Amino acid sequence: MRILLADDHELVRETIAAFLESEGTFQVVQYPDLPSVEKALVAHDPFDLVLLDYEMPGMNGLEGLEKILEATRPRPVALISGSADRNIAEQALERGAAGFLPKSMAAKSLVNAIKFMAMGEKYAPIDFMTKEVEESDHPMKKLLTDREFQVLSCLTRGLPNKEIAREIELQEVTIKLHVKTLCRKIEAKNRTHAAMIAKEAGLF
């Protein structure tokens, strides 16, 4: 099976590719952003599955997914993300995505899900899709704007402001402002404390 894997985080991308290729049935081609994916789809033979990081450069939310769906139809295209919520996953599936994979998935489950989608099936992890329903009413989440919540998610993954800015396509100065505001709202002393509070509250 030929898989196109696109993610701007090299470590994440190479880790997933290594897991897949260790199975012996996958050939993985890697790209860091949407423009390079678009060029690859023109230059190469069709892939059995295209796997796109929701937050990588060029995606512009679900617009990037729709572009690639149009370019590869009827071949399957799926999203992978470390911060998108159940709502995004549902919208992606409604627009024709073959599936949605949270980066928190265990390696074996990830490989099985990719095999499943490459064979033409739809996939979204039940625990993720139901867990997010419960979290949507979390009192702490109600304190934050969607963008602040997205930044908080990045903080729990230990990303610096520069990386967060690149991931969600905002200026670094804007990220600093969001960090300061969300820390005040959840009564955190600093970004590390904010991440700790979020994890202890079960938000991520």
C-alpha angles and dihedrals in degrees: 000000000000113000127188108208118190122186130137092218104085096198093052092045095049093045093054091044091051092052091049096045092048086066089067094224100081134078108194125200114192132210133173103214146014098263091057090048091053091051092047093053089057095044101043138057114263118290123227089228137005114208116195130191107230094217102043122118115283097022097104091193116291093345089084091052091052092050092053094043088056092047096048104034125173090021114092123260123190137184128233122191144166096201112021114112135223091274091060090046091053092048091050091052091047090053092054107272115155089225151319124249123191112214088231091073118117113258095245092049090048092053092048091049092051091050089050094052094043087059090057102265129127120243138188122150111252094215092054094046093050098036092058091056089060093045095050089076094047108133092225092055090054089060093061135066117238090257093049089050090051090051091048089053089055091049091056087057090054096245119160120231093261092056092045091051090052094046098051096029100242133126116271091237089057091052090052089053092049091049091051092047097046091047089055092047095051093036095244121160094216143341094283091051089048091054090048092050092049093050094045089051090055095242093131 
